[in-house]
Amino acid sequence: MAYTLGELAERFDCELRGDATIRVEGIDSLANAGESSLTFFSNPALINELKATQAAAVILREQDVADCPVACIVTKEPYATYARMAGLVTAKPAPDPGVHASAAVSDEATVDPAATIAANAVVDGNAIIGARVVVGAGAYVGEDCVVAADCTIMPNAVLSRAVKLGERCIIHPGAVIGSDGFGNAMSSEGWVKVPQVGNVQIGNDVEIGANTTVDCGAIGDTVIGNGVRIDNLCMIAHNVKIGDHTAMAAMTGIAGSAVIGSRCMFAGQSGTVGHISVCDDVVVTGQTMITKDIREPGTYSAGWAGERTGDWAKNVARFKRLKSLIDRVAKLEKDRQ
Amino acid sequence: MAYTLGELAERFDCELRGDATIRVEGIDSLANAGESSLTFFSNPALINELKATQAAAVILREQDVADCPVACIVTKEPYATYARMAGLVTAKPAPDPGVHASAAVSDEATVDPAATIAANAVVDGNAIIGARVVVGAGAYVGEDCVVAADCTIMPNAVLSRAVKLGERCIIHPGAVIGSDGFGNAMSSEGWVKVPQVGNVQIGNDVEIGANTTVDCGAIGDTVIGNGVRIDNLCMIAHNVKIGDHTAMAAMTGIAGSAVIGSRCMFAGQSGTVGHISVCDDVVVTGQTMITKDIREPGTYSAGWAGERTGDWAKNVARFKRLKSLIDRVAKLEKDRQ
Amino acid sequence: MAYTLGELAERFDCELRGDATIRVEGIDSLANAGESSLTFFSNPALINELKATQAAAVILREQDVADCPVACIVTKEPYATYARMAGLVTAKPAPDPGVHASAAVSDEATVDPAATIAANAVVDGNAIIGARVVVGAGAYVGEDCVVAADCTIMPNAVLSRAVKLGERCIIHPGAVIGSDGFGNAMSSEGWVKVPQVGNVQIGNDVEIGANTTVDCGAIGDTVIGNGVRIDNLCMIAHNVKIGDHTAMAAMTGIAGSAVIGSRCMFAGQSGTVGHISVCDDVVVTGQTMITKDIREPGTYSAGWAGERTGDWAKNVARFKRLKSLIDRVAKLEKDRQ
């Protein structure tokens, strides 16, 4: 939708430097934005792109106003303000409420009249679907699920059973929430399935990425706090707790009963073992596995980066000969005496 | 469903110490179980919770009876016995048999009258669906698939083609079985797809986790033994063989034509390269990649755990200077002579 | 379908040594192929299997003709030629064109009369479906998607929005293309979603594996070149560019805005960080993470392979004591002076 700069600045309580009647209809990068596009500047490396921009307006900090050749929207948080304004400008009209003829909604389910149930979606058992919720094409909402207002369940996602979603959550395509945890008891006759009867509780404003899986608790619940962001293809195992505003990049795996603090950030392909605790404000770098409790905020890493295979092979060989090297040093020390 | 302690003890051939007429209706943890809940004790660290439990009954070993303030179900395998009894107590009534009006079942398919085909599920080609099988909402069973009795295919799971499932298997939501293997032949014009014409054979009592993928064989079959447990987001490539009762935690990847023994356990984010063989009773720890045949049972590991990024960076730097250190030691040795 | 050796040799411009009227109806391995099966020989380790084969014909190089007891199809690229001929021999009849009664196709969508829309599939908005495209059961094609001729979208796959597929692409079951990128701006109130308005452009002859995810661009597009092969459970983040004929094995993760060259190969569980560039003809071995630009073709590795946990623990301990060892060597050097 189109907005004037005046409307945007007023709505998000920013200062406008420029013509309040200029209309923006879209968003783009500094380099590509044209006369009806909004953009932002926060990375000093792009200063030349700022100076040459042809955008309708640039969202930036006070200190950068002088370098901007077009209208400015001034804020302390340019990227976040951009995100909010861009969300408004690029918003699509909500789909018409109602249940598509091809969807299957159980007689025992409760669907708000302002919700949309798309083609071939299934709402099962006694599920409750709130106002303005969109259940996408082919998505499944199972028994005992409660989906609060303004959530979007994207196509072919699955809320298996007993999943409580807070308001304004987005479940991306193919994500599976509330599947059974991996509970198996070894017996003399092989593995015996341990029933997984806990639920999943998800706070407000949470996003769960495409094809990510979040298992239900074995006993007691798997809990994801408010504002948490989980990327694609992540695994959140049974009875994990994740604190508010924590973010996990793609392919992160959190094993069973781990407790993750608030405002943590996990980079891609990282993970934790089960039954450990990670405090608030911890950053875990890519492909790092956390195997013990972390009690102090900070950044944690492991592994080493890819290098030429020839160099790597020599480094590994030297590493495997460390015992020999230690022995040689000990002998030198002894001889010296 | 509710059962008396007497019924449970008799059914699973355990000794009961306490009132056989007490009824249990659910399960819970030692700490939280109330007067109608069953629980178990096997971890000595929870001894104080045992002594204070208010459960209807505790499943435990003979040696722990004296510490239990309530009725006891005595067994040598408390966790496995709990799993079995809990499975009974928490069982839900089977869905009504029949084909939902919105499901699409091919005229050439064979569906047992006691099977359930849920809303918007699709059973294609000449697939065969056995007695008491549940094909969940939106799930797909493709041509040449044979699903034996008492299997559950959860919502939006896919049996692509030519998948044979043994009895009592559970395929969790979004899992894909029988997709094409990654077979590509390089030519002067780029990759040429190599047809993948093998099948997938899965034994009895197997669970495949949410969004896990199991590819069909290129020529010959991908084979998963009886009682195997595979967690979410795992990858089982074409022509892999997995022995009975092996368990793989989330995000494990087994590359093409690898042969994995029985009773192995793979922790999360671990994997093997292709065309290797791992014997029975091997444990692979988290994020470890197996690159050679393993011929002796035992535990195998690699990598190192996450540590503070500053410490990690110094350790990596020292590691990268190992050559220099080795040279210095050699010089010291030479000088000494 | 059955073909004579003469037909196959002529079609793919190969030399035939043997009876041109022999008919082949299938494919199999050297060891198992019978009198109506085609096979190939390119791995010298299988020379004894070649000498004993009972296949209808073997596809091989000129130099191996003398060792072949049956008809030969002679080519410089046996495996690629096998792939092409096998594709022909094992091809299944195309499904009947048309829209299944249970599929939901938007009035605004354009579906070629020669396309097939299978049971419970959904074609939304103004999507365009080309000739001979198959949209599998339960698959979803969203608004602004354009699917060129001869593509196959397998069951329950999702083209979320604005995905352009070139000709002859195969999207395997459960794959999600065009889902939102992981764009989040931190604000004083927590994460703010950054709208993801870019598209996904995929070239001709691309395969995307089961349950793999490819996100749309934030601004600008995610681009996958011609002939690219991506295996199962991979993650291609927003604004990534992948050059022609690059192949990525299962569970590879490419972070946002990374640029990957042509003809690269990534082994399983490998990955790159975001905003880096990898040149053409780079091979990355299993579980290796690339953290910097690669400017020279070649093979790159990291990590070390699994070993017995006892040995591994000692190696890690020695590694963690490297500082002490370095100090001891420095003291020896000083004492010597």
Tab-separated table of C-alpha atoms in Angstrom, chain A residues 103-111 117 121-129 135 139-147 158-162, chain B residues 95 100 102 116-120 134-138 153-155:
chain	number	residue	atom	x	y	z
A	103	ALA	CA	-10.897	-27.536	3.434
A	104	ALA	CA	-11.945	-30.056	6.076
A	105	VAL	CA	-12.901	-28.581	9.429
A	106	SER	CA	-14.013	-30.905	12.214
A	107	ASP	CA	-17.435	-30.316	13.710
A	108	GLU	CA	-15.771	-30.074	17.101
A	109	ALA	CA	-13.326	-27.353	16.047
A	110	THR	CA	-13.952	-23.667	16.705
A	111	VAL	CA	-13.018	-21.304	13.910
A	117	ILE	CA	-9.021	-21.637	6.214
A	121	ALA	CA	-6.353	-27.349	4.814
A	122	VAL	CA	-7.525	-29.570	7.669
A	123	VAL	CA	-8.593	-28.412	11.133
A	124	ASP	CA	-9.079	-31.442	13.309
A	125	GLY	CA	-10.610	-32.450	16.627
A	126	ASN	CA	-11.388	-29.648	19.007
A	127	ALA	CA	-8.837	-27.158	17.671
A	128	ILE	CA	-9.520	-23.463	18.237
A	129	ILE	CA	-8.636	-20.942	15.524
A	135	VAL	CA	-4.453	-21.532	7.928
A	139	ALA	CA	-1.827	-27.067	6.397
A	140	TYR	CA	-2.977	-29.233	9.304
A	141	VAL	CA	-4.090	-28.119	12.754
A	142	GLY	CA	-4.635	-31.095	15.053
A	143	GLU	CA	-6.627	-31.794	18.154
A	144	ASP	CA	-6.211	-29.658	21.259
A	145	CYS	CA	-4.373	-26.947	19.294
A	146	VAL	CA	-5.138	-23.325	20.129
A	147	VAL	CA	-4.067	-20.715	17.575
A	158	VAL	CA	1.585	-29.149	10.592
A	159	LEU	CA	0.499	-28.414	14.154
A	160	SER	CA	0.329	-32.039	15.186
A	161	ARG	CA	-1.533	-31.859	18.489
A	162	ALA	CA	-1.803	-29.726	21.629
B	95	PRO	CA	-10.071	-43.215	14.676
B	100	HIS	CA	-12.818	-39.393	4.483
B	102	SER	CA	-12.146	-35.345	0.928
B	116	THR	CA	-8.560	-44.982	8.159
B	117	ILE	CA	-7.780	-42.550	5.347
B	118	ALA	CA	-8.051	-39.047	6.785
B	119	ALA	CA	-9.108	-35.760	5.238
B	120	ASN	CA	-7.316	-34.699	2.069
B	134	VAL	CA	-4.102	-44.646	9.663
B	135	VAL	CA	-3.114	-42.433	6.735
B	136	GLY	CA	-3.180	-38.961	8.289
B	137	ALA	CA	-4.571	-35.754	6.878
B	138	GLY	CA	-2.787	-34.588	3.758
B	153	ILE	CA	1.328	-42.275	8.573
B	154	MET	CA	1.100	-38.854	10.194
B	155	PRO	CA	-0.227	-35.692	8.493
